[in-house]
C-alpha positions as semicolon CSV with decimal commas, in nm:
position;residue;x (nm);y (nm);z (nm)
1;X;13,046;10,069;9,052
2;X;13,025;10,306;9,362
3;X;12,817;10,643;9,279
4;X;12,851;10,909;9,550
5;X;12,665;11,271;9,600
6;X;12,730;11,528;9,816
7;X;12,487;11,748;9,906
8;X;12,363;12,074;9,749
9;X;12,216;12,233;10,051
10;X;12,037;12,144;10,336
11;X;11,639;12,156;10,395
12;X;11,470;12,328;10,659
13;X;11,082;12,210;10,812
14;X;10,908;12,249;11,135
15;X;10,976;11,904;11,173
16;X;11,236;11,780;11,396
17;X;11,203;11,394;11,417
18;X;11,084;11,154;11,202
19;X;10,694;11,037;11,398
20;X;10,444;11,257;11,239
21;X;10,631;11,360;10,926
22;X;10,306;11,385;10,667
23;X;10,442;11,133;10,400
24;X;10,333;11,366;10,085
25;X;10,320;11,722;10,065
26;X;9,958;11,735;9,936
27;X;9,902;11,591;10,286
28;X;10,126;11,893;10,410
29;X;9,924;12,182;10,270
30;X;10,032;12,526;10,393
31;X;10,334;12,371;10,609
32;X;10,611;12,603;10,549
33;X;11,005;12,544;10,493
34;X;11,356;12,696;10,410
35;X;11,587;12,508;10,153
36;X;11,909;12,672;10,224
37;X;12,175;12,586;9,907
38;X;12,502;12,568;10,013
39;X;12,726;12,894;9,852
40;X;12,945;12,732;9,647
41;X;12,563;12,618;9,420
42;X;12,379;12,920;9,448
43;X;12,481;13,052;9,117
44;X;12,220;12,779;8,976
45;X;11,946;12,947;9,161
46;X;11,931;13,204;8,869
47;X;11,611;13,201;8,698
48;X;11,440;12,957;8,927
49;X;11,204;13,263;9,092
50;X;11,008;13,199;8,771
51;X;10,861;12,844;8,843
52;X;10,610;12,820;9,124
53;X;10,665;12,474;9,200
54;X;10,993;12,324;9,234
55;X;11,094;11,937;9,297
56;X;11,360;11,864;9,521
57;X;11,564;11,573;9,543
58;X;11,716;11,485;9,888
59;X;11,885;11,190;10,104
60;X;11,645;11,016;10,360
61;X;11,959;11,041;10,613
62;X;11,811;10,889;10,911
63;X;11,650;10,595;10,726
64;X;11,742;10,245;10,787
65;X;11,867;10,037;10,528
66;X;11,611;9,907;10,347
67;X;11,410;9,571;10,306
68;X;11,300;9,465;9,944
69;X;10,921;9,391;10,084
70;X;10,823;9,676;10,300
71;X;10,501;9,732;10,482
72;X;10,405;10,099;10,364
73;X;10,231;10,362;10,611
74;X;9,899;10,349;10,383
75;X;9,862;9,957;10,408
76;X;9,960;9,671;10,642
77;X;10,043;9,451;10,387
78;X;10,379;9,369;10,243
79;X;10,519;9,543;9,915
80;X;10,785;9,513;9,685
81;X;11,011;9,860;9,793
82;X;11,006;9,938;9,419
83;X;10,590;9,979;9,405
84;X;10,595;10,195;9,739
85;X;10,733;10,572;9,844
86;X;10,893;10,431;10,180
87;X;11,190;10,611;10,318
88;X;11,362;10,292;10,374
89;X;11,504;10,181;10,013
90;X;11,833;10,037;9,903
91;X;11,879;10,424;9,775
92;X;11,738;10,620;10,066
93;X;11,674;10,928;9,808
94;X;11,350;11,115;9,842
95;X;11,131;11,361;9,620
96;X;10,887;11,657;9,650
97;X;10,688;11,877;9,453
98;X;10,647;12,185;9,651
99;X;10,524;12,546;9,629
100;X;10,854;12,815;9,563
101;X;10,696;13,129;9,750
102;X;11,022;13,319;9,780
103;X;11,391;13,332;9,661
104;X;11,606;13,522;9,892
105;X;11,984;13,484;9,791
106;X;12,026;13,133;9,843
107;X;11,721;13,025;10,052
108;X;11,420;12,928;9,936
109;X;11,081;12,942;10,123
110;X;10,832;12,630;10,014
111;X;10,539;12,562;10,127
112;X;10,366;12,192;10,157
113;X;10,693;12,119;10,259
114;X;10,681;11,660;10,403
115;X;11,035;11,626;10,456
116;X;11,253;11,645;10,827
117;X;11,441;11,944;10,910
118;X;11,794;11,911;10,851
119;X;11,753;11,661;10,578
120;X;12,071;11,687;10,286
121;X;11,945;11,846;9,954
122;X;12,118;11,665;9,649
123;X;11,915;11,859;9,380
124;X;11,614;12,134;9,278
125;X;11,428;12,081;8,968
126;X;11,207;12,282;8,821
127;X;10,816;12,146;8,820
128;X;10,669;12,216;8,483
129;X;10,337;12,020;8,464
130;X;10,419;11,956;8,067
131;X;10,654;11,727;8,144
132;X;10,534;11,627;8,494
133;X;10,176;11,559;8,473
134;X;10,099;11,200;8,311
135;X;9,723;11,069;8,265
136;X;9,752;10,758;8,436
137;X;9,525;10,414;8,443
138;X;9,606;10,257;8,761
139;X;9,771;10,305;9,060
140;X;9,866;9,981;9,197
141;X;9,823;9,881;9,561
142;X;9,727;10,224;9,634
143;X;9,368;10,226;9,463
144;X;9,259;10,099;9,769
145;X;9,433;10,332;10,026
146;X;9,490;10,650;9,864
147;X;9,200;10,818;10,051
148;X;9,419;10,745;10,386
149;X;9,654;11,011;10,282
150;X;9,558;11,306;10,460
151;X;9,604;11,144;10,821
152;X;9,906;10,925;10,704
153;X;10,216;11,014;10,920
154;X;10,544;10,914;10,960
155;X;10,544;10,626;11,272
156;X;10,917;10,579;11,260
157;X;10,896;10,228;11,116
158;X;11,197;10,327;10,849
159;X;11,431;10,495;11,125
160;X;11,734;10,365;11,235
């Protein structure tokens, strides 16, 4: 079975290449973006001005196709691709909780904004911390590296 998207929209950062991409958007606080929803979807921006955080879903269209055991930016050990966030996954589709500061017709500015300018948008959800939020006991691998994520940045090790 062969599942296909096509894009919503298109996202717009300050970032133009991959190499120093921050790799979470709580390690790109206050970095500003546009997601621009193509006009044929912008009818399903109704309502969404009411949610101050907003996920989007998008297409990691420059990554290279990925490798089962991948060695993560946070750790230079080996990792099932499954237990990691790399870009570089046998479904290159990426996701971000960021700040909604302004609807405008069909562009959106966000703010904490880790993903490369130009990248295809394939959804926007709403963030609702009810349904988001999850007390959680463990955190795998990461226990030992979260504290690395404010300087992590994209090196280009998942590009093509």
């Amino acid at each position: 079975m062969e599942i296909c998207y096509r894009p919503i929209g298109v996202i717009h950062s300050p970032f133009r290449e991959p190499n120093g991409v921050p790799i979470q958007p709580s390690a790109a606080k206050g970095i500003r973006g546009t997601v621009e929803v193509f006009p044929e979807y912008a009818d399903g921006l109704k309502d969404i001005e009411g949610f101050s955080h907003v996920i989007l879903i998008y297409h990691f269209h420059l990554a290279r196709p990925g490798e089962l055991i991948v060695r993560p930016y946070m750790d230079d050990e080996g990792h099932g691709v499954f237990a990691t966030r790399a870009p570089g996954r046998p479904n290159p589709i990426g996701l971000s909780v960021v700040r909604l500061l302004e609807v405008r017709g069909r562009r959106l500015t966000v703010e904490n904004i880790d993903v490369l300018d130009g990248t295809p948008l394939l959804d926007i959800k709403p963030y609702v911390p009810e349904f988001d939020v999850h007390r959680v006991e463990r955190i795998g691998w990461l226990e030992k590296n979260v504290h690395k994520l404010p300087e992590a940045r994209d090196d280009g090790r998942f590009t093509r």
